[in-house]
Coordinates of C-alpha atoms and ligand atoms in Angstrom, one line a residue:
M25 CA 4.4 -41.1 -17.0
K26 CA 6.1 -37.7 -17.6
L27 CA 5.0 -35.7 -20.7
R28 CA 8.5 -35.8 -22.0
T29 CA 8.6 -39.6 -21.9
Q30 CA 5.2 -39.8 -23.4
L31 CA 6.1 -37.5 -26.3
S32 CA 9.4 -39.2 -26.9
L33 CA 7.7 -42.7 -27.0
F34 CA 5.0 -41.4 -29.2
S35 CA 7.3 -39.7 -31.7
A36 CA 9.6 -42.8 -31.7
L37 CA 6.6 -45.1 -32.3
L38 CA 5.3 -42.8 -35.0
V39 CA 8.7 -42.5 -36.8
S40 CA 9.2 -46.3 -36.6
S41 CA 5.7 -47.0 -37.9
V42 CA 6.1 -44.6 -40.8
V43 CA 9.6 -46.0 -41.6
A44 CA 8.4 -49.6 -41.4
A45 CA 5.4 -48.9 -43.6
T46 CA 7.5 -47.0 -46.2
T47 CA 10.2 -49.8 -46.1
G48 CA 7.5 -52.4 -46.6
G49 CA 6.1 -50.4 -49.5
F50 CA 9.5 -50.1 -51.1
Y51 CA 10.2 -53.8 -50.6
F52 CA 7.0 -54.9 -52.5
N53 CA 7.6 -52.2 -55.2
E54 CA 11.2 -53.3 -55.7
R55 CA 10.2 -56.9 -55.9
E56 CA 7.6 -56.2 -58.5
R57 CA 10.0 -54.1 -60.5
L58 CA 12.7 -56.7 -60.4
T59 CA 10.2 -59.5 -61.4
F60 CA 9.2 -57.4 -64.4
D61 CA 12.9 -56.6 -65.3
F62 CA 13.9 -60.3 -65.0
Q63 CA 10.9 -61.3 -67.2
E64 CA 11.8 -58.6 -69.7
E65 CA 15.4 -59.8 -69.7
R66 CA 14.4 -63.4 -70.5
A67 CA 11.9 -62.2 -73.1
A68 CA 14.6 -60.2 -74.8
I69 CA 16.9 -63.2 -75.0
A70 CA 14.1 -65.2 -76.5
K71 CA 13.2 -62.4 -78.9
K72 CA 16.8 -62.3 -80.1
L73 CA 16.8 -66.1 -80.6
E74 CA 13.6 -65.6 -82.6
L75 CA 15.3 -63.1 -85.0
V76 CA 18.3 -65.4 -85.5
S77 CA 15.9 -68.4 -86.1
V78 CA 13.8 -66.6 -88.7
D79 CA 16.8 -66.2 -91.0
A80 CA 17.9 -69.8 -90.4
I81 CA 14.5 -71.3 -91.1
I82 CA 13.8 -69.2 -94.2
G83 CA 17.3 -69.8 -95.6
N84 CA 17.1 -73.5 -94.4
D85 CA 20.6 -73.1 -93.0
Y86 CA 20.7 -74.3 -89.3
A87 CA 24.4 -74.4 -88.7
P88 CA 24.7 -70.7 -87.5
L89 CA 21.6 -71.1 -85.4
I90 CA 23.0 -74.2 -83.7
R91 CA 26.2 -72.3 -82.9
Y92 CA 24.2 -69.4 -81.6
V93 CA 22.1 -71.6 -79.4
K94 CA 25.3 -73.2 -78.0
D95 CA 26.9 -69.8 -77.4
L96 CA 23.7 -68.7 -75.7
K97 CA 24.1 -71.5 -73.1
L98 CA 27.7 -70.6 -72.7
N99 CA 27.0 -66.9 -72.3
Y100 CA 24.2 -67.2 -69.9
P101 CA 25.0 -69.7 -67.1
E102 CA 21.4 -69.7 -66.0
I103 CA 20.3 -71.2 -69.3
V104 CA 20.1 -75.1 -68.9
W105 CA 19.3 -75.6 -72.6
A106 CA 18.0 -73.7 -75.6
G107 CA 16.3 -75.0 -78.8
V108 CA 14.4 -74.0 -81.9
H109 CA 11.4 -75.9 -83.4
H110 CA 10.4 -76.0 -86.9
A111 CA 7.8 -78.2 -88.5
G112 CA 7.3 -80.2 -85.2
E113 CA 10.9 -81.0 -84.4
F114 CA 14.1 -79.3 -83.0
V115 CA 16.1 -77.9 -85.8
A116 CA 18.7 -76.5 -83.3
H117 CA 19.4 -77.3 -79.7
S118 CA 22.2 -76.6 -77.2
D119 CA 22.3 -80.4 -76.7
P120 CA 22.9 -81.9 -80.1
E121 CA 21.1 -85.1 -79.0
W122 CA 17.8 -83.3 -79.3
I123 CA 18.2 -82.1 -82.8
G124 CA 15.6 -83.8 -85.0
K125 CA 13.5 -84.9 -82.0
S126 CA 9.9 -83.7 -81.2
P127 CA 8.8 -82.2 -77.8
A128 CA 6.5 -84.7 -76.0
D129 CA 4.7 -83.4 -72.9
Q130 CA 1.2 -81.7 -73.0
N131 CA 2.3 -78.4 -71.5
T132 CA 5.1 -77.9 -74.0
L133 CA 2.7 -78.8 -76.9
K134 CA 0.2 -76.2 -75.6
A135 CA 2.9 -73.5 -75.1
I136 CA 4.4 -74.1 -78.5
S137 CA 1.0 -73.8 -80.2
S138 CA 0.4 -70.4 -78.5
L139 CA 1.0 -67.2 -80.4
K140 CA 2.2 -65.3 -77.3
T141 CA 5.5 -65.5 -75.4
T142 CA 4.8 -67.9 -72.5
E143 CA 6.7 -68.8 -69.4
M144 CA 6.4 -72.2 -67.7
L145 CA 7.7 -73.5 -64.5
Y146 CA 8.5 -77.2 -64.1
D147 CA 9.0 -78.6 -60.7
S148 CA 11.0 -81.6 -61.8
P149 CA 14.5 -81.2 -60.4
P150 CA 16.3 -79.1 -61.3
D151 CA 13.3 -76.7 -61.4
I152 CA 13.2 -75.2 -64.9
L153 CA 11.7 -71.9 -65.9
E154 CA 11.1 -72.2 -69.7
V155 CA 10.4 -69.3 -72.0
V156 CA 8.5 -70.3 -75.2
N157 CA 8.6 -67.7 -77.9
P158 CA 6.7 -68.1 -81.3
I159 CA 8.9 -67.5 -84.4
R160 CA 7.0 -65.4 -86.9
S161 CA 7.6 -64.4 -90.5
G162 CA 5.1 -61.8 -91.4
N163 CA 1.8 -63.1 -90.1
A164 CA 2.8 -66.7 -90.4
R165 CA 4.2 -68.7 -87.4
I166 CA 7.2 -70.7 -88.7
G167 CA 8.5 -72.2 -85.6
T168 CA 9.2 -71.8 -81.8
A169 CA 12.2 -70.6 -79.8
R170 CA 12.5 -72.3 -76.4
I171 CA 15.0 -71.3 -73.6
A172 CA 15.1 -73.3 -70.3
F173 CA 16.4 -71.3 -67.4
S174 CA 17.5 -72.9 -64.1
Y175 CA 14.8 -71.6 -61.8
P176 CA 17.0 -71.9 -58.6
M177 CA 19.7 -69.9 -60.3
V178 CA 17.3 -67.2 -61.6
K179 CA 15.7 -67.2 -58.1
D180 CA 19.1 -66.9 -56.5
R181 CA 20.1 -63.9 -58.7
F182 CA 16.7 -62.4 -58.2
N183 CA 17.0 -62.7 -54.5
K184 CA 20.6 -61.3 -54.5
T185 CA 19.5 -58.3 -56.6
L186 CA 16.5 -57.8 -54.3
L187 CA 18.7 -58.1 -51.2
K188 CA 21.1 -55.5 -52.6
S189 CA 18.2 -53.1 -53.3
M190 CA 16.8 -53.8 -49.9
N191 CA 20.1 -53.2 -48.2
R192 CA 20.2 -49.7 -49.8
I193 CA 16.5 -49.2 -48.8
M194 CA 17.3 -50.4 -45.2
E195 CA 20.3 -48.0 -45.0
V196 CA 18.1 -45.1 -45.9
A197 CA 15.3 -46.4 -43.5
I198 CA 17.7 -46.8 -40.6
F199 CA 19.1 -43.3 -41.2
T200 CA 15.6 -41.9 -41.5
L201 CA 14.6 -43.8 -38.3
I202 CA 17.6 -42.5 -36.3
F203 CA 17.1 -39.0 -37.7
G204 CA 13.3 -39.2 -37.0
V205 CA 13.7 -40.5 -33.5
I206 CA 16.4 -37.8 -32.6
A207 CA 14.3 -35.1 -34.2
G208 CA 11.3 -36.4 -32.2
L209 CA 13.3 -36.5 -29.0
L210 CA 14.5 -33.0 -29.6
I211 CA 11.0 -31.7 -30.3
A212 CA 9.7 -33.4 -27.2
Q213 CA 12.5 -31.9 -25.2
N214 CA 11.9 -28.5 -26.6
I215 CA 8.1 -28.7 -25.9
T216 CA 8.6 -30.0 -22.4
R217 CA 11.4 -27.4 -21.7
R218 CA 9.0 -24.6 -22.8
L219 CA 6.2 -26.1 -20.8
S220 CA 8.4 -26.4 -17.7
R221 CA 9.1 -22.6 -18.1
L222 CA 5.4 -22.0 -18.4
V223 CA 4.8 -24.1 -15.2
R224 CA 7.5 -22.2 -13.4
G225 CA 6.0 -18.9 -14.5
A226 CA 2.5 -20.0 -13.4
R227 CA 3.9 -21.1 -10.0
S228 CA 5.6 -17.8 -9.6
L229 CA 2.3 -16.1 -10.6
A230 CA 0.5 -18.1 -8.0
K231 CA 3.0 -16.9 -5.4
G232 CA 2.0 -13.4 -6.2
N233 CA 5.0 -12.4 -8.4
F234 CA 2.7 -10.7 -10.9
Q235 CA 5.4 -8.6 -12.5
E236 CA 7.6 -11.5 -13.4
K237 CA 7.3 -12.2 -17.1
I238 CA 7.6 -15.6 -18.8
S239 CA 9.9 -15.0 -21.8
L240 CA 9.5 -17.6 -24.5
A241 CA 10.8 -17.2 -28.0
G242 CA 8.9 -18.4 -31.0
A243 CA 5.4 -18.0 -32.3
D244 CA 3.6 -21.3 -31.4
E245 CA 0.7 -22.0 -29.0
I246 CA 3.0 -22.4 -26.0
Q247 CA 4.4 -18.9 -26.7
E248 CA 0.8 -17.7 -27.1
L249 CA -0.1 -19.2 -23.7
A250 CA 3.0 -17.5 -22.2
S251 CA 1.8 -14.2 -23.5
E252 CA -1.7 -14.9 -22.1
F253 CA -0.1 -15.7 -18.7
N254 CA 2.0 -12.5 -18.9
L255 CA -1.2 -10.5 -19.7
M256 CA -3.0 -12.2 -16.9
G257 CA -0.1 -11.3 -14.6
S258 CA -0.3 -7.6 -15.5
Q259 CA -4.0 -7.6 -15.0
L260 CA -3.7 -9.4 -11.6
A261 CA -1.0 -6.9 -10.6
K262 CA -3.4 -4.1 -11.5
L263 CA -6.3 -5.8 -9.6
Y264 CA -3.9 -6.6 -6.7
G265 CA -2.9 -2.9 -6.6
Q266 CA -6.5 -1.9 -6.6
V267 CA -7.3 -4.4 -3.8
H268 CA -4.3 -3.0 -1.9
E269 CA -5.4 0.5 -2.4
Q270 CA -8.9 -0.4 -1.2
A271 CA -7.5 -2.2 1.8
D272 CA -5.4 0.9 2.6
T273 CA -8.4 3.1 2.2
L274 CA -10.4 0.7 4.5
A275 CA -7.6 0.6 7.0
Q276 CA -7.4 4.4 6.9
A277 CA -11.2 4.7 7.2
N278 CA -11.0 2.3 10.1
L279 CA -8.4 4.4 11.8
E280 CA -10.5 7.5 11.2
L281 CA -13.5 5.7 12.7
L282 CA -11.5 4.7 15.7
E283 CA -10.2 8.3 16.0
L284 CA -13.8 9.6 15.7
D285 CA -15.0 7.1 18.3
R286 CA -12.2 8.3 20.6
I287 CA -13.1 11.9 20.0
K288 CA -16.8 11.3 20.6
K289 CA -16.1 9.5 23.9
H290 CA -13.8 12.4 24.9
F291 CA -16.5 14.9 23.7
F292 CA -19.2 13.3 25.8
S293 CA -17.0 13.4 29.0
L294 CA -16.1 17.0 28.1
V295 CA -19.8 18.0 27.7
S296 CA -20.7 16.4 31.0
H297 CA -17.8 18.1 32.7
E298 CA -18.5 21.4 30.9
L299 CA -22.1 21.3 32.0
R300 CA -21.6 20.0 35.5
S301 CA -19.0 22.7 36.6
P302 CA -21.1 25.8 35.8
L303 CA -24.3 24.0 37.2
T304 CA -22.4 23.2 40.4
T305 CA -21.3 26.8 40.6
I306 CA -24.8 28.1 40.0
K307 CA -26.3 25.7 42.5
G308 CA -23.7 26.7 45.1
Y309 CA -24.3 30.4 44.7
L310 CA -28.1 30.0 44.7
T311 CA -27.8 28.1 47.9
I312 CA -25.7 30.9 49.4
L313 CA -28.2 33.5 48.2
L314 CA -31.2 31.6 49.5
D315 CA -29.5 31.1 52.9
A316 CA -28.5 34.8 53.1
Q317 CA -30.5 36.8 55.7
G318 CA -31.7 40.2 54.3
M319 CA -29.7 42.3 51.9
E320 CA -27.0 43.4 54.2
D321 CA -24.1 42.5 51.9
W322 CA -25.5 43.6 48.5
E323 CA -22.1 44.0 46.8
K324 CA -21.2 40.4 47.6
Q325 CA -24.6 39.2 46.4
E326 CA -24.3 41.2 43.2
R327 CA -20.9 39.5 42.4
Q328 CA -22.5 36.1 43.1
L329 CA -25.4 36.9 40.8
S330 CA -23.1 38.0 38.0
I331 CA -21.2 34.8 38.3
I332 CA -24.5 32.9 38.1
R333 CA -25.3 35.0 34.9
E334 CA -21.9 34.2 33.3
E335 CA -22.2 30.5 34.0
T336 CA -25.7 30.5 32.6
E337 CA -24.4 32.3 29.5
R338 CA -21.7 29.7 29.2
I339 CA -24.3 26.9 29.3
A340 CA -26.5 28.9 26.8
N341 CA -23.6 29.3 24.4
M342 CA -22.8 25.6 24.6
V343 CA -26.5 24.7 24.0
N344 CA -26.5 27.2 21.0
E345 CA -23.4 25.4 19.6
F346 CA -25.3 22.1 19.9
M347 CA -28.4 23.5 18.3
D348 CA -26.4 25.0 15.4
L349 CA -24.7 21.6 14.9
S350 CA -27.9 19.7 15.0
R351 CA -29.5 22.2 12.5
I352 CA -26.4 21.7 10.2
E353 CA -26.8 17.9 10.5
A354 CA -30.6 18.0 9.9
G355 CA -30.1 20.4 6.9
T356 CA -32.2 23.1 8.5
F357 CA -29.3 25.5 9.2
K358 CA -30.3 28.8 7.6
I359 CA -28.1 31.6 6.3
E360 CA -29.8 34.9 5.9
M361 CA -28.1 37.1 3.4
R362 CA -28.3 40.9 3.5
P363 CA -26.1 43.8 2.9
I364 CA -23.6 44.4 5.7
Q365 CA -21.7 47.5 6.6
V366 CA -18.1 46.4 7.0
E367 CA -17.4 49.0 9.6
M368 CA -20.5 48.1 11.7
L369 CA -19.6 44.4 11.7
I370 CA -16.0 45.0 12.8
E371 CA -17.1 47.5 15.4
F372 CA -19.7 45.0 16.8
V373 CA -17.0 42.3 17.1
A374 CA -14.3 44.7 18.4
D375 CA -16.6 46.0 21.1
R376 CA -17.1 42.5 22.5
I377 CA -13.5 41.4 22.1
E378 CA -11.6 44.4 23.4
P379 CA -12.6 44.0 27.1
E380 CA -11.8 40.3 26.9
A381 CA -8.4 41.0 25.3
A382 CA -7.6 43.6 27.9
N383 CA -8.5 41.1 30.6
H384 CA -6.0 38.6 29.0
N385 CA -3.4 41.4 28.6
V386 CA -3.4 40.7 24.8
K387 CA -3.2 43.5 22.2
F388 CA -6.1 43.4 19.8
S389 CA -5.9 45.5 16.5
C390 CA -8.0 45.7 13.3
K391 CA -7.3 47.0 9.9
V392 CA -10.1 47.4 7.3
D393 CA -9.6 48.2 3.6
S394 CA -11.1 51.7 3.4
T395 CA -12.5 51.0 -0.1
L396 CA -14.7 48.2 1.4
K397 CA -18.1 49.6 2.4
T398 CA -20.8 47.0 2.2
F399 CA -21.0 43.4 1.2
V400 CA -23.7 40.7 1.1
G401 CA -23.6 38.1 3.9
D402 CA -25.3 36.8 7.0
P403 CA -24.2 39.4 9.7
D404 CA -25.2 37.2 12.7
R405 CA -23.3 34.1 11.5
L406 CA -20.3 36.0 10.3
S407 CA -19.9 37.9 13.6
Q408 CA -20.3 34.6 15.3
V409 CA -17.5 33.1 13.2
L410 CA -15.3 36.1 13.7
M411 CA -15.9 36.0 17.5
N412 CA -15.2 32.3 17.6
L413 CA -11.9 32.7 15.7
I414 CA -10.8 35.7 17.8
I415 CA -11.8 34.0 21.1
N416 CA -9.8 30.9 20.1
S417 CA -6.8 33.2 19.5
L418 CA -7.4 34.7 22.9
K419 CA -7.5 31.3 24.5
F420 CA -4.2 30.2 22.9
T421 CA -2.3 33.5 23.2
S422 CA -0.5 34.2 26.4
A423 CA -0.4 37.6 28.1
G424 CA 1.7 40.1 26.1
G425 CA 0.7 38.5 22.8
E426 CA -1.1 40.1 19.9
I427 CA -4.1 39.4 17.8
H428 CA -4.7 41.3 14.6
L429 CA -7.8 41.3 12.3
D430 CA -7.3 42.3 8.7
V431 CA -10.3 42.8 6.3
Y432 CA -9.2 43.1 2.7
R433 CA -10.3 43.1 -0.9
I434 CA -9.1 40.5 -3.4
P435 CA -9.3 42.0 -6.8
K436 CA -10.7 40.1 -9.8
G437 CA -7.9 38.1 -11.5
R438 CA -7.2 37.9 -15.2
R439 CA -9.2 34.8 -15.8
A440 CA -12.6 35.3 -17.3
D441 CA -14.3 33.4 -14.5
D442 CA -12.4 35.2 -11.7
I443 CA -14.5 37.2 -9.3
E444 CA -13.8 39.9 -6.7
Q445 CA -13.6 38.6 -3.2
I446 CA -13.5 39.8 0.4
G447 CA -11.0 38.3 2.9
F448 CA -10.8 38.1 6.7
K449 CA -7.5 37.3 8.3
I450 CA -7.1 36.7 12.1
K451 CA -3.4 36.4 13.0
D452 CA -2.2 35.7 16.5
T453 CA 1.1 35.2 18.2
G454 CA -0.2 32.3 20.3
K455 CA 0.9 28.7 20.7
G456 CA 0.4 27.7 17.0
I457 CA -1.0 24.6 15.5
P458 CA 0.9 21.4 14.5
R459 CA 1.2 20.9 10.7
E460 CA -0.6 17.6 10.8
A461 CA -3.6 19.2 12.6
L462 CA -4.1 22.2 10.3
Q463 CA -6.8 20.4 8.2
K464 CA -8.3 18.3 11.0
I465 CA -9.2 21.2 13.3
F466 CA -12.1 22.0 11.0
N467 CA -13.6 18.5 11.7
R468 CA -16.3 18.3 14.3
Y469 CA -15.2 17.5 17.8
Y470 CA -11.5 17.6 16.8
Q471 CA -9.2 19.2 19.3
V472 CA -5.4 19.4 19.4
E473 CA -3.9 17.4 22.3
G474 CA -2.9 19.4 25.5
E475 CA -4.1 22.3 27.5
E476 CA -7.5 20.7 28.2
K477 CA -8.8 23.5 30.2
K478 CA -8.5 26.0 27.3
K479 CA -10.6 23.9 25.0
G480 CA -14.3 24.2 24.2
L481 CA -16.3 21.4 22.5
G482 CA -14.4 21.2 19.2
L483 CA -17.4 22.6 17.3
G484 CA -16.4 26.3 16.7
L485 CA -14.3 25.7 13.5
A486 CA -16.6 23.1 12.1
F487 CA -19.4 25.7 12.4
A488 CA -17.2 28.5 10.9
K489 CA -16.4 26.2 7.9
E490 CA -20.1 25.5 7.3
V491 CA -21.0 29.2 7.4
I492 CA -18.1 30.3 5.1
E493 CA -18.9 27.5 2.6
R494 CA -22.6 28.6 2.6
H495 CA -21.2 32.1 1.6
G496 CA -19.5 30.3 -1.4
G497 CA -16.1 30.7 0.2
T498 CA -13.3 28.8 1.9
I499 CA -11.5 28.9 5.2
W500 CA -8.1 27.6 6.2
A501 CA -5.5 27.8 8.9
E502 CA -1.8 28.4 8.7
S503 CA 0.9 28.0 11.4
E504 CA 4.7 27.9 11.3
G505 CA 4.5 25.4 14.2
A506 CA 4.5 25.3 18.0
G507 CA 4.9 28.8 19.6
K508 CA 4.9 30.6 16.3
G509 CA 1.3 31.7 16.2
S510 CA -1.6 30.9 13.9
T511 CA -3.4 32.6 11.1
F512 CA -7.0 31.8 10.2
T513 CA -8.2 33.2 6.8
F514 CA -11.6 33.0 5.2
I515 CA -12.6 34.5 1.8
F516 CA -15.8 34.5 -0.2
P517 CA -17.2 36.3 -3.2
L518 CA -17.7 40.0 -2.7
K519 CA -21.3 41.0 -3.7
T520 CA -22.7 44.3 -3.0
T521 CA -26.4 43.8 -3.8
I522 CA -28.7 41.1 -2.6
E523 CA -30.0 40.3 -6.1
T524 CA -26.6 39.1 -7.3
T525 CA -26.3 36.4 -4.7
A526 CA -27.8 32.9 -5.1
L527 CA -26.4 31.6 -1.9
Q528 CA -29.3 32.1 0.3
S529 CA -30.6 28.8 1.7
Ligands
ADP607 P1 -12.8 24.5 20.6 O1 -14.2 25.0 21.0 O2 -12.3 23.3 21.3 O3 -11.8 25.6 20.6 P2 -12.7 24.8 17.8 O4 -13.3 24.0 16.7 O5 -12.9 26.2 17.8 O6 -13.0 24.1 19.1 O7 -11.1 24.5 17.6 C1 -10.6 23.3 17.5 C2 -9.2 23.2 18.0 O8 -8.3 23.9 17.1 C3 -9.0 23.7 19.3 O9 -9.3 22.8 20.3 C4 -7.5 24.1 19.3 O10 -6.7 22.9 19.6 C5 -7.2 24.5 17.9 N1 -7.2 25.9 17.7 C6 -8.2 26.7 17.2 N2 -7.8 28.0 17.1 C7 -6.6 28.0 17.5 C8 -5.6 29.1 17.7 N3 -5.8 30.4 17.4 N4 -4.3 28.8 18.1 C9 -4.0 27.5 18.5 N5 -4.9 26.4 18.3 C10 -6.1 26.7 17.9

């Protein structure tokens, strides 16, 4: 059974019970009140007769009393007869035949000897309800006033009066019942309507519409429940958002892992290829040298030996990169800080780069801030970083291009915690770097797609980043896009004495 039907039935039942109980109460109350009123009315008639009788008995003049008694019967149709006793006989009676006669039956004799007003009911037809009232003069009883009412008539008037009152009570009861039932139905409808909205809201919440609010007016428990649902919705929305975020992060992490896996696979094939080709070359030239008879073609053999040396250097460089990387990963990578002459560092790098640049037909230039003399850093690592960056530029800059190295001072800013810094900028006119790869190129093994033969192992920039960060600095790359060249910059705090640095590891 639906809640609405249950509530309606319950409220109708409740209202009916309350109305029935109240009506019943009213009925008994009204009956009691009417019984008392009727009794009082009869007692008042008897009392009045007593008063008239006292004068008649004391004055021994019964004619007015006899008239009064007759009038009494005429005025009150319910009175069957009325009479007054004095000294054991009727001195007045509505029926003249009874005057001078004495009452006979036991009940009457008992009643007329009582000092109280008594009512007696005879069941001899017609049923009589007799009121017996003692007549007193001072403290002395001087007679008895008796009035016989027709019990069926009294009862009939009583019932009619009761019915009239009951009709009024019933009218009110029916009105109350109708009003109560309608009010109950309306309340049940209101409750179920509000509950239905709550159910709809909860269903919508279950479907994931967390932002949809249940709007219920009022300040009752249903409204409170709706507020709790709304609160729950907001919290679920928040949680759902967090779960979504986490899922996105996981998906992103998964993509990164897949990318890393792809890069690693590519890296291993690259390594095997990078190692195999110089080894094959070395093996080939060694075989030629071993097969050669005598030293007749020394020039040729010298060229072959220098190729063997270059290829061996390539392998050694590659192994060095691996070793640096494994030291970084093992946490044993060391930076040895000492004062460095700026000029000497740049000269060292330029001496090694210039012949290479000339080979590639690329113009290499340097500019050093003349106020910069010495700074504290690891000269081997820093020259390695500079060489890596410039060789990268050489790899990706075609003949006729330019590479420029700028070493500059970044003065201390206005903020109290600002420090003086030294900056290195390597700018080339090469192929440039796509915007989305600018950050990623500093990750291990990461390489931009294309031009496979120009690439190394994808470790050079990761190594540079580690070295610069160990110097307390940062490194970044900028590029306007494909064909527009690249700029690599790294900066770190400029210290001039070894004591002031705490970066040694
Ligand atoms: P690799 O040994 O492969 O050069 P790096 O870590 O030094 O590894 O560089 C990572 C990638 O960044 C390179 O494969 C290349 O795609 C890109 N890159 C580095 N320097 C430059 C540059 N000057 N111009 C264009 N691309 C560059």
